[in-house]
C-alpha cells in the first residue's frame, strides 16, 4: 500500500504540473504522515544531503559552467564551419554537418537542451535555406541533442556513478562508442532524407578554407581531447577535469575568441548557478524517493517480478528498456537516473550485465525522453527555433526515435560497444 501511495502521489503531482523535485518530496512526506508518522524527518534531510555531499558530484556545476562559457563564446558556429567545410558538399551534407556539430558540442556541454539551443540556432536556418523542411530540421537537431547526455562529459553519467558507486571514468570511456553509434544512425537518416527529397549539398570548400576553419575551431576541438584524455590517462579525476574545463573555457573565450562581452561571463556564472541548484534539488529529492523504494524492497520485488515473467536475459532487457522509455517521457533524466539506478542495477546484474554497461544503456534509453512528449524538451526547443508546431515536430521525429531505440538495443545486447575501452 505504501508503494502505491508513494507512486500515486508522484504521478498526481506530475500530472498537476508540479516541478519534479516537489512531486518527489510531496510523495515521500505524505507517505510518512499516512503510514509511519513516527519516522524522524532527520532521515529525509540526511538522505538529501548525503547524495550531494561527495567529491564526484562537484563535477556537475563545473561541467555546466564550462558548457555555458564555451556555448556563449562562439563555439557552435566554429564547429559548424569545420563540419560544413568537410562534408557539406556531400548528399545530405548539411544534415550530416548538423549531427557532427551536435556530437562535438555534446562533448563540451554535457547537456541535451544546451546542445539543441546552441547548435539549432545556427544549423536549423542553414538547413531550411538549403531545402530541408522545417519539420525535418527541427526533428534532426532535437534527436541529435540526445547525444548531449550520453557523450562524455555527460552529467547524467556523473549522477549514475555517484548514485551507484560506479567509476565515472569507466562510464565516460564506455559512452564513447555508443555516442558515436547514435551519431551514425542519425547521419544515415539525414542522408536518406536528402537523397529521397533531392536536397542539394552546399558548395564544396577548398582545402585552404577547411584548414582555416580547423584553425579557427582548434580551441573548441581540443577541449574534449584535453579533458577526456586527462581522465583516461590518469592525469586528473573527472571532478578535477571539470575544473580544468572551466579554466580552459575562460581562457579560450577571453583570450582567443574574445567575442563575449563582460556581461556574458556574468550571465554564464549566474545561469550555471541556477541550473546547478535546480539539478541538485532534483537529485536530493530523488535520493529520498529512492531511499523509500529501497526500504520497501522494491529492487527485490522488481527482480522477482521480471524473473517471474521470464528468466531470459533478452526478455528482461527488453522489458527494462520499455519501462525506461515510458519513464523518460514524463520524468527529467537526472531524477529518473537517481531513482531507477539503484533499482535496476541489481536486476540487470543478475542477468550478467556489468554495472558500467548498465549505466550507459540506462542513460541512452532515458535520453530518448528528450524527444518524446509530453516532456520532449529538445523537441520543443528545436520546434520553436524552426518555427513549426510541436505536433509537426513530433510526427517528423518518429524515424529518429526509432533509430535511437534501435541503437540503444544494439548497445544493450552487444556489450563490446560499451566495454571496448574498459580494462581490468
mmCIF file of C-alpha atoms in Angstrom:
data_model
loop_
_atom_site.group_PDB
_atom_site.id
_atom_site.type_symbol
_atom_site.label_atom_id
_atom_site.label_comp_id
_atom_site.label_asym_id
_atom_site.label_seq_id
_atom_site.Cartn_x
_atom_site.Cartn_y
_atom_site.Cartn_z
ATOM 1 C CA UNK A 1 0.000 0.000 0.000
ATOM 2 C CA UNK A 2 2.859 2.367 0.844
ATOM 3 C CA UNK A 3 4.395 1.880 -2.615
ATOM 4 C CA UNK A 4 1.078 2.553 -4.341
ATOM 5 C CA UNK A 5 0.617 5.733 -2.305
ATOM 6 C CA UNK A 6 4.183 6.859 -2.967
ATOM 7 C CA UNK A 7 3.997 6.365 -6.727
ATOM 8 C CA UNK A 8 0.388 7.552 -6.947
ATOM 9 C CA UNK A 9 1.133 10.914 -5.337
ATOM 10 C CA UNK A 10 4.206 11.311 -7.548
ATOM 11 C CA UNK A 11 2.154 10.727 -10.689
ATOM 12 C CA UNK A 12 -0.603 13.068 -9.487
ATOM 13 C CA UNK A 13 1.958 15.768 -8.757
ATOM 14 C CA UNK A 14 3.484 15.459 -12.212
ATOM 15 C CA UNK A 15 0.058 15.492 -13.882
ATOM 16 C CA UNK A 16 -0.831 18.603 -11.876
ATOM 17 C CA UNK A 17 2.235 20.356 -13.255
ATOM 18 C CA UNK A 18 4.311 20.394 -10.060
ATOM 19 C CA UNK A 19 8.091 20.509 -10.561
ATOM 20 C CA UNK A 20 9.609 17.041 -10.343
ATOM 21 C CA UNK A 21 11.502 17.796 -7.105
ATOM 22 C CA UNK A 22 8.346 18.987 -5.323
ATOM 23 C CA UNK A 23 6.393 15.981 -6.592
ATOM 24 C CA UNK A 24 9.020 13.581 -5.262
ATOM 25 C CA UNK A 25 9.226 15.257 -1.851
ATOM 26 C CA UNK A 26 5.439 15.528 -1.545
ATOM 27 C CA UNK A 27 5.094 11.810 -2.255
ATOM 28 C CA UNK A 28 7.615 10.987 0.467
ATOM 29 C CA UNK A 29 6.136 13.360 3.061
ATOM 30 C CA UNK A 30 2.538 12.225 2.558
ATOM 31 C CA UNK A 31 3.573 8.553 2.702
ATOM 32 C CA UNK A 32 5.391 9.144 6.001
ATOM 33 C CA UNK A 33 2.469 11.022 7.530
ATOM 34 C CA UNK A 34 -0.025 8.340 6.486
ATOM 35 C CA UNK A 35 1.879 5.159 7.245
ATOM 36 C CA UNK A 36 4.779 5.921 9.597
ATOM 37 C CA UNK A 37 4.352 9.299 11.333
ATOM 38 C CA UNK A 38 6.914 8.333 13.948
ATOM 39 C CA UNK A 39 9.763 8.417 11.454
ATOM 40 C CA UNK A 40 12.261 11.200 12.097
ATOM 41 C CA UNK A 41 12.374 13.834 9.405
ATOM 42 C CA UNK A 42 16.106 13.870 10.018
ATOM 43 C CA UNK A 43 16.229 10.781 7.809
ATOM 44 C CA UNK A 44 14.927 12.893 4.926
ATOM 45 C CA UNK A 45 17.456 15.652 5.387
ATOM 46 C CA UNK A 46 20.272 13.134 5.791
ATOM 47 C CA UNK A 47 19.335 11.402 2.541
ATOM 48 C CA UNK A 48 19.111 14.758 0.755
ATOM 49 C CA UNK A 49 22.491 15.987 1.931
ATOM 50 C CA UNK A 50 24.416 12.719 1.641
ATOM 51 C CA UNK A 51 23.925 12.337 -2.119
ATOM 52 C CA UNK A 52 25.170 15.888 -2.774
ATOM 53 C CA UNK A 53 27.976 15.728 -0.223
ATOM 54 C CA UNK A 54 30.537 13.949 -2.382
ATOM 55 C CA UNK A 55 33.622 14.931 -4.334
ATOM 56 C CA UNK A 56 32.493 13.365 -7.653
ATOM 57 C CA UNK A 57 29.184 15.287 -7.702
ATOM 58 C CA UNK A 58 31.193 18.533 -7.647
ATOM 59 C CA UNK A 59 31.968 17.847 -11.300
ATOM 60 C CA UNK A 60 28.378 18.737 -12.235
ATOM 61 C CA UNK A 61 28.453 22.532 -11.635
ATOM 62 C CA UNK A 62 31.846 22.889 -13.286
ATOM 63 C CA UNK A 63 30.858 20.942 -16.410
ATOM 64 C CA UNK A 64 27.681 23.038 -16.616
ATOM 65 C CA UNK A 65 29.679 26.270 -16.321
ATOM 66 C CA UNK A 66 32.254 25.133 -18.882
ATOM 67 C CA UNK A 67 29.495 24.299 -21.352
ATOM 68 C CA UNK A 68 27.875 27.703 -20.883
ATOM 69 C CA UNK A 69 31.152 29.573 -21.300
ATOM 70 C CA UNK A 70 32.019 27.695 -24.475
ATOM 71 C CA UNK A 71 28.466 27.911 -25.805
ATOM 72 C CA UNK A 72 28.293 31.680 -25.411
ATOM 73 C CA UNK A 73 31.786 32.190 -26.797
ATOM 74 C CA UNK A 74 31.079 31.333 -30.452
ATOM 75 C CA UNK A 75 31.995 27.655 -30.240
ATOM 76 C CA UNK A 76 28.983 26.223 -32.070
ATOM 77 C CA UNK A 77 29.496 28.492 -35.085
ATOM 78 C CA UNK A 78 33.134 27.423 -35.410
ATOM 79 C CA UNK A 79 32.301 23.731 -35.039
ATOM 80 C CA UNK A 80 29.623 24.132 -37.699
ATOM 81 C CA UNK A 81 32.123 25.769 -40.078
ATOM 82 C CA UNK A 82 34.522 22.848 -39.698
ATOM 83 C CA UNK A 83 31.829 20.226 -40.282
ATOM 84 C CA UNK A 84 30.350 22.025 -43.307
ATOM 85 C CA UNK A 85 33.741 22.602 -44.917
ATOM 86 C CA UNK A 86 34.485 18.859 -44.873
ATOM 87 C CA UNK A 87 31.102 17.221 -45.526
ATOM 88 C CA UNK A 88 28.688 19.994 -46.501
ATOM 89 C CA UNK A 89 29.020 19.355 -50.244
ATOM 90 C CA UNK A 90 28.032 15.674 -49.962
ATOM 91 C CA UNK A 91 24.428 14.448 -50.384
ATOM 92 C CA UNK A 92 22.756 15.296 -47.093
ATOM 93 C CA UNK A 93 25.938 17.116 -46.151
ATOM 94 C CA UNK A 94 24.349 19.928 -44.158
ATOM 95 C CA UNK A 95 22.300 17.415 -42.177
ATOM 96 C CA UNK A 96 25.438 15.361 -41.590
ATOM 97 C CA UNK A 97 27.293 18.517 -40.545
ATOM 98 C CA UNK A 98 24.491 19.293 -38.092
ATOM 99 C CA UNK A 99 24.853 15.883 -36.430
ATOM 100 C CA UNK A 100 28.658 16.147 -36.294
ATOM 101 C CA UNK A 101 28.434 19.640 -34.814
ATOM 102 C CA UNK A 102 25.983 18.388 -32.185
ATOM 103 C CA UNK A 103 28.282 15.465 -31.376
ATOM 104 C CA UNK A 104 31.297 17.714 -30.749
ATOM 105 C CA UNK A 105 29.247 20.263 -28.832
ATOM 106 C CA UNK A 106 27.892 17.413 -26.684
ATOM 107 C CA UNK A 107 31.469 16.650 -25.688
ATOM 108 C CA UNK A 108 31.672 20.213 -24.368
ATOM 109 C CA UNK A 109 28.265 20.865 -22.825
ATOM 110 C CA UNK A 110 27.181 17.532 -21.299
ATOM 111 C CA UNK A 111 23.572 18.638 -21.769
ATOM 112 C CA UNK A 112 20.911 17.792 -24.352
ATOM 113 C CA UNK A 113 18.850 21.008 -24.288
ATOM 114 C CA UNK A 114 22.014 23.148 -24.281
ATOM 115 C CA UNK A 115 23.236 21.304 -27.378
ATOM 116 C CA UNK A 116 19.929 21.845 -29.187
ATOM 117 C CA UNK A 117 19.801 25.529 -28.258
ATOM 118 C CA UNK A 118 23.394 26.253 -29.293
ATOM 119 C CA UNK A 119 23.543 24.129 -32.444
ATOM 120 C CA UNK A 120 19.940 24.574 -33.555
ATOM 121 C CA UNK A 121 20.154 28.347 -33.599
ATOM 122 C CA UNK A 122 22.822 28.121 -36.305
ATOM 123 C CA UNK A 123 22.053 24.866 -38.094
ATOM 124 C CA UNK A 124 18.265 24.985 -38.487
ATOM 125 C CA UNK A 125 18.202 28.240 -40.527
ATOM 126 C CA UNK A 126 21.001 26.893 -42.753
ATOM 127 C CA UNK A 127 19.181 23.600 -43.320
ATOM 128 C CA UNK A 128 15.931 25.386 -44.206
ATOM 129 C CA UNK A 129 17.812 27.684 -46.580
ATOM 130 C CA UNK A 130 19.200 24.680 -48.491
ATOM 131 C CA UNK A 131 15.821 22.968 -48.910
ATOM 132 C CA UNK A 132 15.275 20.850 -45.794
ATOM 133 C CA UNK A 133 11.745 21.106 -44.437
ATOM 134 C CA UNK A 134 11.248 22.961 -41.170
ATOM 135 C CA UNK A 135 9.761 19.808 -39.627
ATOM 136 C CA UNK A 136 12.729 17.628 -40.512
ATOM 137 C CA UNK A 137 15.267 20.284 -39.491
ATOM 138 C CA UNK A 138 13.688 20.544 -36.042
ATOM 139 C CA UNK A 139 13.415 16.759 -35.697
ATOM 140 C CA UNK A 140 17.032 16.064 -36.688
ATOM 141 C CA UNK A 141 18.501 18.685 -34.354
ATOM 142 C CA UNK A 142 16.269 17.549 -31.484
ATOM 143 C CA UNK A 143 17.331 13.928 -31.994
ATOM 144 C CA UNK A 144 21.000 14.931 -32.285
ATOM 145 C CA UNK A 145 20.676 16.755 -28.979
ATOM 146 C CA UNK A 146 20.104 13.449 -27.195
ATOM 147 C CA UNK A 147 23.839 12.825 -27.607
ATOM 148 C CA UNK A 148 24.398 15.658 -25.121
ATOM 149 C CA UNK A 149 23.600 13.398 -22.158
ATOM 150 C CA UNK A 150 25.421 10.329 -23.493
ATOM 151 C CA UNK A 151 28.727 11.551 -24.922
ATOM 152 C CA UNK A 152 31.157 12.382 -22.087
ATOM 153 C CA UNK A 153 31.395 14.551 -20.110
ATOM 154 C CA UNK A 154 27.779 13.548 -19.504
ATOM 155 C CA UNK A 155 26.140 14.963 -16.378
ATOM 156 C CA UNK A 156 23.665 12.031 -16.040
ATOM 157 C CA UNK A 157 26.613 9.612 -16.191
ATOM 158 C CA UNK A 158 28.219 11.507 -13.299
ATOM 159 C CA UNK A 159 24.974 11.227 -11.327
ATOM 160 C CA UNK A 160 24.711 7.496 -12.120
ATOM 161 C CA UNK A 161 28.290 6.995 -10.949
ATOM 162 C CA UNK A 162 27.688 8.861 -7.689
ATOM 163 C CA UNK A 163 24.369 7.093 -7.042
ATOM 164 C CA UNK A 164 25.672 3.562 -7.637
ATOM 165 C CA UNK A 165 29.360 3.894 -6.757
ATOM 166 C CA UNK A 166 30.392 3.057 -10.334
ATOM 167 C CA UNK A 167 33.631 4.546 -11.686
ATOM 168 C CA UNK A 168 32.796 7.776 -13.530
ATOM 169 C CA UNK A 169 35.966 7.457 -15.586
ATOM 170 C CA UNK A 170 34.877 3.997 -16.754
ATOM 171 C CA UNK A 171 31.390 5.307 -17.542
ATOM 172 C CA UNK A 172 32.907 8.074 -19.671
ATOM 173 C CA UNK A 173 35.066 5.562 -21.535
ATOM 174 C CA UNK A 174 32.109 3.247 -22.059
ATOM 175 C CA UNK A 175 29.915 6.000 -23.518
ATOM 176 C CA UNK A 176 32.245 6.933 -26.392
ATOM 177 C CA UNK A 177 31.271 4.241 -28.916
ATOM 178 C CA UNK A 178 27.542 4.375 -28.057
ATOM 179 C CA UNK A 179 27.660 8.134 -28.626
ATOM 180 C CA UNK A 180 29.337 7.630 -31.991
ATOM 181 C CA UNK A 181 26.733 4.970 -32.859
ATOM 182 C CA UNK A 182 23.954 7.467 -32.130
ATOM 183 C CA UNK A 183 25.633 9.954 -34.456
ATOM 184 C CA UNK A 184 25.988 7.341 -37.207
ATOM 185 C CA UNK A 185 22.312 6.328 -37.216
ATOM 186 C CA UNK A 186 21.253 9.982 -37.327
ATOM 187 C CA UNK A 187 23.702 10.643 -40.172
ATOM 188 C CA UNK A 188 22.135 7.772 -42.129
ATOM 189 C CA UNK A 189 18.725 9.327 -41.521
ATOM 190 C CA UNK A 190 19.920 12.728 -42.758
ATOM 191 C CA UNK A 191 21.486 11.239 -45.902
ATOM 192 C CA UNK A 192 18.387 9.166 -46.676
ATOM 193 C CA UNK A 193 16.137 12.198 -46.288
ATOM 194 C CA UNK A 194 18.321 14.369 -48.532
ATOM 195 C CA UNK A 195 18.510 11.706 -51.247
ATOM 196 C CA UNK A 196 14.781 10.963 -51.156
ATOM 197 C CA UNK A 197 13.843 14.660 -51.267
ATOM 198 C CA UNK A 198 16.546 15.701 -53.722
ATOM 199 C CA UNK A 199 18.129 18.213 -51.337
ATOM 200 C CA UNK A 200 21.414 19.532 -52.716
ATOM 201 C CA UNK A 201 24.587 19.909 -50.698
ATOM 202 C CA UNK A 202 26.461 23.131 -50.015
ATOM 203 C CA UNK A 203 29.253 24.445 -52.202
ATOM 204 C CA UNK A 204 32.440 22.410 -51.862
ATOM 205 C CA UNK A 205 35.081 24.115 -49.746
ATOM 206 C CA UNK A 206 38.720 24.335 -50.760
ATOM 207 C CA UNK A 207 41.427 22.811 -48.603
ATOM 208 C CA UNK A 208 42.516 26.311 -47.668
ATOM 209 C CA UNK A 209 39.019 27.010 -46.324
ATOM 210 C CA UNK A 210 38.987 23.686 -44.487
ATOM 211 C CA UNK A 211 42.321 24.331 -42.808
ATOM 212 C CA UNK A 212 41.193 27.844 -41.947
ATOM 213 C CA UNK A 213 38.049 26.546 -40.252
ATOM 214 C CA UNK A 214 40.092 23.954 -38.359
ATOM 215 C CA UNK A 215 42.481 26.638 -37.158
ATOM 216 C CA UNK A 216 39.586 28.831 -36.044
ATOM 217 C CA UNK A 217 37.936 25.993 -34.112
ATOM 218 C CA UNK A 218 41.052 24.359 -32.675
ATOM 219 C CA UNK A 219 40.321 25.690 -29.187
ATOM 220 C CA UNK A 220 36.907 24.040 -29.166
ATOM 221 C CA UNK A 221 38.144 20.824 -30.775
ATOM 222 C CA UNK A 222 40.965 20.431 -28.262
ATOM 223 C CA UNK A 223 38.781 20.688 -25.154
ATOM 224 C CA UNK A 224 37.309 17.149 -25.360
ATOM 225 C CA UNK A 225 40.776 15.795 -26.141
ATOM 226 C CA UNK A 226 42.333 17.505 -23.126
ATOM 227 C CA UNK A 227 39.521 16.668 -20.707
ATOM 228 C CA UNK A 228 38.839 13.072 -21.725
ATOM 229 C CA UNK A 229 42.498 12.349 -22.444
ATOM 230 C CA UNK A 230 43.405 13.652 -18.996
ATOM 231 C CA UNK A 231 40.787 11.452 -17.329
ATOM 232 C CA UNK A 232 41.667 8.328 -19.299
ATOM 233 C CA UNK A 233 45.392 8.958 -18.885
ATOM 234 C CA UNK A 234 45.044 9.215 -15.126
ATOM 235 C CA UNK A 235 46.222 12.842 -15.067
ATOM 236 C CA UNK A 236 43.153 14.025 -13.174
ATOM 237 C CA UNK A 237 39.823 12.806 -11.836
ATOM 238 C CA UNK A 238 36.509 13.687 -13.515
ATOM 239 C CA UNK A 239 35.932 16.420 -10.914
ATOM 240 C CA UNK A 240 39.384 17.898 -11.486
ATOM 241 C CA UNK A 241 38.764 17.620 -15.230
ATOM 242 C CA UNK A 242 35.592 19.674 -14.805
ATOM 243 C CA UNK A 243 37.568 22.446 -13.101
ATOM 244 C CA UNK A 244 40.207 22.321 -15.840
ATOM 245 C CA UNK A 245 37.460 22.620 -18.454
ATOM 246 C CA UNK A 246 36.194 25.820 -16.800
ATOM 247 C CA UNK A 247 39.666 27.370 -16.756
ATOM 248 C CA UNK A 248 40.228 26.285 -20.351
ATOM 249 C CA UNK A 249 36.852 27.683 -21.395
ATOM 250 C CA UNK A 250 37.615 31.027 -19.738
ATOM 251 C CA UNK A 251 40.993 31.271 -21.460
ATOM 252 C CA UNK A 252 39.599 30.336 -24.882
ATOM 253 C CA UNK A 253 36.647 32.724 -24.612
ATOM 254 C CA UNK A 254 38.579 35.654 -23.121
ATOM 255 C CA UNK A 255 41.986 35.392 -24.799
ATOM 256 C CA UNK A 256 41.475 33.704 -28.176
ATOM 257 C CA UNK A 257 37.882 34.229 -29.339
ATOM 258 C CA UNK A 258 37.087 37.476 -27.482
ATOM 259 C CA UNK A 259 33.510 37.546 -28.763
ATOM 260 C CA UNK A 260 31.723 37.510 -25.411
ATOM 261 C CA UNK A 261 31.241 40.803 -23.525
ATOM 262 C CA UNK A 262 31.882 41.017 -19.798
ATOM 263 C CA UNK A 263 28.154 40.729 -19.190
ATOM 264 C CA UNK A 264 28.232 37.358 -20.963
ATOM 265 C CA UNK A 265 30.667 35.938 -18.398
ATOM 266 C CA UNK A 266 28.467 37.137 -15.542
ATOM 267 C CA UNK A 267 25.387 35.648 -17.197
ATOM 268 C CA UNK A 268 27.236 32.335 -17.663
ATOM 269 C CA UNK A 269 28.094 32.114 -13.958
ATOM 270 C CA UNK A 270 24.567 33.076 -12.883
ATOM 271 C CA UNK A 271 22.944 30.630 -15.329
ATOM 272 C CA UNK A 272 25.289 27.841 -14.233
ATOM 273 C CA UNK A 273 24.453 28.508 -10.574
ATOM 274 C CA UNK A 274 20.699 28.454 -11.246
ATOM 275 C CA UNK A 275 20.908 25.286 -13.362
ATOM 276 C CA UNK A 276 23.123 23.536 -10.808
ATOM 277 C CA UNK A 277 20.821 24.476 -7.930
ATOM 278 C CA UNK A 278 17.800 23.086 -9.759
ATOM 279 C CA UNK A 279 19.623 19.849 -10.602
ATOM 280 C CA UNK A 280 20.931 19.360 -7.065
ATOM 281 C CA UNK A 281 17.445 19.797 -5.600
ATOM 282 C CA UNK A 282 16.145 17.197 -8.064
ATOM 283 C CA UNK A 283 18.982 14.805 -7.176
ATOM 284 C CA UNK A 284 18.345 15.297 -3.446
ATOM 285 C CA UNK A 285 14.589 14.750 -3.780
ATOM 286 C CA UNK A 286 15.108 11.715 -5.993
ATOM 287 C CA UNK A 287 17.573 10.287 -3.465
ATOM 288 C CA UNK A 288 14.917 10.482 -0.731
ATOM 289 C CA UNK A 289 12.384 8.832 -3.022
ATOM 290 C CA UNK A 290 14.925 6.143 -3.896
ATOM 291 C CA UNK A 291 15.613 5.534 -0.198
ATOM 292 C CA UNK A 292 11.912 4.860 0.345
ATOM 293 C CA UNK A 293 11.876 2.412 -2.545
ATOM 294 C CA UNK A 294 14.933 0.620 -1.164
ATOM 295 C CA UNK A 295 13.409 0.331 2.328
ATOM 296 C CA UNK A 296 10.258 -1.074 0.723
ATOM 297 C CA UNK A 297 12.454 -3.676 -1.022
ATOM 298 C CA UNK A 298 11.391 -2.526 -4.469
ATOM 299 C CA UNK A 299 14.637 -3.770 -6.126
ATOM 300 C CA UNK A 300 13.952 -7.278 -4.837
ATOM 301 C CA UNK A 301 10.307 -7.044 -5.892
ATOM 302 C CA UNK A 302 11.305 -5.815 -9.344
ATOM 303 C CA UNK A 303 13.742 -8.706 -9.787
ATOM 304 C CA UNK A 304 11.098 -11.217 -8.683
ATOM 305 C CA UNK A 305 8.521 -9.633 -10.996
ATOM 306 C CA UNK A 306 10.749 -9.682 -14.079
ATOM 307 C CA UNK A 307 12.138 -13.169 -13.489
ATOM 308 C CA UNK A 308 8.573 -14.331 -12.895
ATOM 309 C CA UNK A 309 7.792 -13.248 -16.449
ATOM 310 C CA UNK A 310 10.945 -14.768 -17.923
ATOM 311 C CA UNK A 311 14.465 -15.726 -16.924
ATOM 312 C CA UNK A 312 15.712 -14.986 -20.435
ATOM 313 C CA UNK A 313 18.183 -12.096 -20.457
ATOM 314 C CA UNK A 314 16.849 -10.745 -23.762
ATOM 315 C CA UNK A 315 13.269 -10.584 -22.498
ATOM 316 C CA UNK A 316 14.271 -8.902 -19.236
ATOM 317 C CA UNK A 317 16.400 -6.277 -21.011
ATOM 318 C CA UNK A 318 13.575 -5.557 -23.475
ATOM 319 C CA UNK A 319 11.144 -5.077 -20.578
ATOM 320 C CA UNK A 320 13.571 -2.743 -18.785
ATOM 321 C CA UNK A 321 14.165 -0.704 -21.951
ATOM 322 C CA UNK A 322 10.414 -0.399 -22.495
ATOM 323 C CA UNK A 323 9.886 0.793 -18.907
ATOM 324 C CA UNK A 324 12.717 3.328 -19.206
ATOM 325 C CA UNK A 325 11.284 4.722 -22.445
ATOM 326 C CA UNK A 326 7.935 5.236 -20.700
ATOM 327 C CA UNK A 327 9.631 6.812 -17.680
ATOM 328 C CA UNK A 328 11.683 9.143 -19.878
ATOM 329 C CA UNK A 329 8.555 10.539 -21.498
ATOM 330 C CA UNK A 330 7.437 12.304 -18.318
ATOM 331 C CA UNK A 331 10.415 12.436 -15.930
ATOM 332 C CA UNK A 332 13.559 14.563 -16.144
ATOM 333 C CA UNK A 333 16.660 12.450 -16.852
ATOM 334 C CA UNK A 334 18.585 13.304 -13.677
ATOM 335 C CA UNK A 335 15.651 12.370 -11.438
ATOM 336 C CA UNK A 336 14.985 9.200 -13.421
ATOM 337 C CA UNK A 337 18.629 8.119 -13.121
ATOM 338 C CA UNK A 338 18.757 8.776 -9.378
ATOM 339 C CA UNK A 339 15.573 6.785 -8.770
ATOM 340 C CA UNK A 340 15.993 3.883 -11.189
ATOM 341 C CA UNK A 341 19.728 3.208 -10.967
ATOM 342 C CA UNK A 342 19.657 1.550 -7.509
ATOM 343 C CA UNK A 343 16.577 -0.460 -8.537
ATOM 344 C CA UNK A 344 17.701 -1.644 -11.964
ATOM 345 C CA UNK A 345 21.372 -2.235 -11.160
ATOM 346 C CA UNK A 346 20.806 -5.474 -9.153
ATOM 347 C CA UNK A 347 18.150 -6.623 -11.627
ATOM 348 C CA UNK A 348 20.416 -6.309 -14.663
ATOM 349 C CA UNK A 349 23.498 -7.541 -12.800
ATOM 350 C CA UNK A 350 21.511 -10.697 -12.039
ATOM 351 C CA UNK A 351 21.267 -11.419 -15.777
ATOM 352 C CA UNK A 352 25.007 -10.917 -16.283
ATOM 353 C CA UNK A 353 25.385 -7.250 -17.255
ATOM 354 C CA UNK A 354 28.311 -5.154 -15.988
ATOM 355 C CA UNK A 355 27.454 -2.039 -13.911
ATOM 356 C CA UNK A 356 29.282 0.215 -16.386
ATOM 357 C CA UNK A 357 27.399 -1.340 -19.297
ATOM 358 C CA UNK A 358 24.129 -0.927 -17.378
ATOM 359 C CA UNK A 359 24.821 2.752 -16.745
ATOM 360 C CA UNK A 360 25.389 3.532 -20.409
ATOM 361 C CA UNK A 361 22.262 1.649 -21.504
ATOM 362 C CA UNK A 362 20.073 3.394 -18.909
ATOM 363 C CA UNK A 363 21.319 6.852 -19.941
ATOM 364 C CA UNK A 364 20.946 6.094 -23.660
ATOM 365 C CA UNK A 365 17.345 4.982 -23.247
ATOM 366 C CA UNK A 366 16.379 7.824 -20.914
ATOM 367 C CA UNK A 367 17.944 10.301 -23.365
ATOM 368 C CA UNK A 368 15.223 9.363 -25.849
ATOM 369 C CA UNK A 369 12.800 11.075 -23.469
ATOM 370 C CA UNK A 370 14.181 14.392 -24.719
ATOM 371 C CA UNK A 371 12.310 13.850 -27.998
ATOM 372 C CA UNK A 372 9.122 12.210 -26.717
ATOM 373 C CA UNK A 373 6.106 14.179 -25.487
ATOM 374 C CA UNK A 374 4.864 15.316 -23.070
ATOM 375 C CA UNK A 375 8.340 16.248 -21.736
ATOM 376 C CA UNK A 376 10.312 16.305 -25.002
ATOM 377 C CA UNK A 377 12.466 19.315 -24.066
ATOM 378 C CA UNK A 378 14.743 19.021 -27.112
ATOM 379 C CA UNK A 379 11.766 18.793 -29.425
ATOM 380 C CA UNK A 380 10.113 21.924 -28.066
ATOM 381 C CA UNK A 381 13.332 23.963 -28.234
ATOM 382 C CA UNK A 382 14.022 22.858 -31.817
ATOM 383 C CA UNK A 383 10.424 23.389 -32.960
ATOM 384 C CA UNK A 384 10.466 26.963 -31.658
ATOM 385 C CA UNK A 385 13.719 27.635 -33.498
ATOM 386 C CA UNK A 386 12.345 26.127 -36.726
ATOM 387 C CA UNK A 387 9.001 27.934 -36.251
ATOM 388 C CA UNK A 388 6.871 24.810 -36.530
ATOM 389 C CA UNK A 389 4.263 23.429 -34.161
ATOM 390 C CA UNK A 390 5.287 20.828 -31.605
ATOM 391 C CA UNK A 391 2.799 18.387 -33.149
ATOM 392 C CA UNK A 392 4.519 18.652 -36.546
ATOM 393 C CA UNK A 393 7.924 18.119 -34.963
ATOM 394 C CA UNK A 394 6.652 15.076 -33.043
ATOM 395 C CA UNK A 395 5.480 13.404 -36.244
ATOM 396 C CA UNK A 396 8.740 14.224 -38.027
ATOM 397 C CA UNK A 397 10.948 12.813 -35.257
ATOM 398 C CA UNK A 398 9.413 9.301 -35.342
ATOM 399 C CA UNK A 399 12.177 7.873 -37.619
ATOM 400 C CA UNK A 400 14.837 9.393 -35.352
ATOM 401 C CA UNK A 401 13.114 7.947 -32.289
ATOM 402 C CA UNK A 402 13.056 4.510 -33.919
ATOM 403 C CA UNK A 403 16.735 4.688 -34.877
ATOM 404 C CA UNK A 404 17.803 5.780 -31.392
ATOM 405 C CA UNK A 405 15.811 2.956 -29.780
ATOM 406 C CA UNK A 406 17.491 0.512 -32.180
ATOM 407 C CA UNK A 407 20.918 1.934 -31.285
ATOM 408 C CA UNK A 408 20.143 1.570 -27.570
ATOM 409 C CA UNK A 409 19.094 -2.053 -28.024
ATOM 410 C CA UNK A 410 22.231 -2.765 -30.036
ATOM 411 C CA UNK A 411 24.389 -1.390 -27.213
ATOM 412 C CA UNK A 412 22.360 -3.369 -24.665
ATOM 413 C CA UNK A 413 22.815 -6.678 -26.488
ATOM 414 C CA UNK A 414 26.377 -6.126 -27.750
ATOM 415 C CA UNK A 415 28.435 -5.342 -24.627
ATOM 416 C CA UNK A 416 31.584 -4.756 -26.697
ATOM 417 C CA UNK A 417 30.159 -1.422 -27.871
ATOM 418 C CA UNK A 418 30.288 -0.048 -24.345
ATOM 419 C CA UNK A 419 33.079 -2.143 -22.831
ATOM 420 C CA UNK A 420 35.685 -1.923 -25.604
ATOM 421 C CA UNK A 421 37.742 0.742 -23.804
ATOM 422 C CA UNK A 422 37.329 -0.709 -20.306
ATOM 423 C CA UNK A 423 40.376 -2.522 -18.985
ATOM 424 C CA UNK A 424 40.598 -4.671 -15.911
#
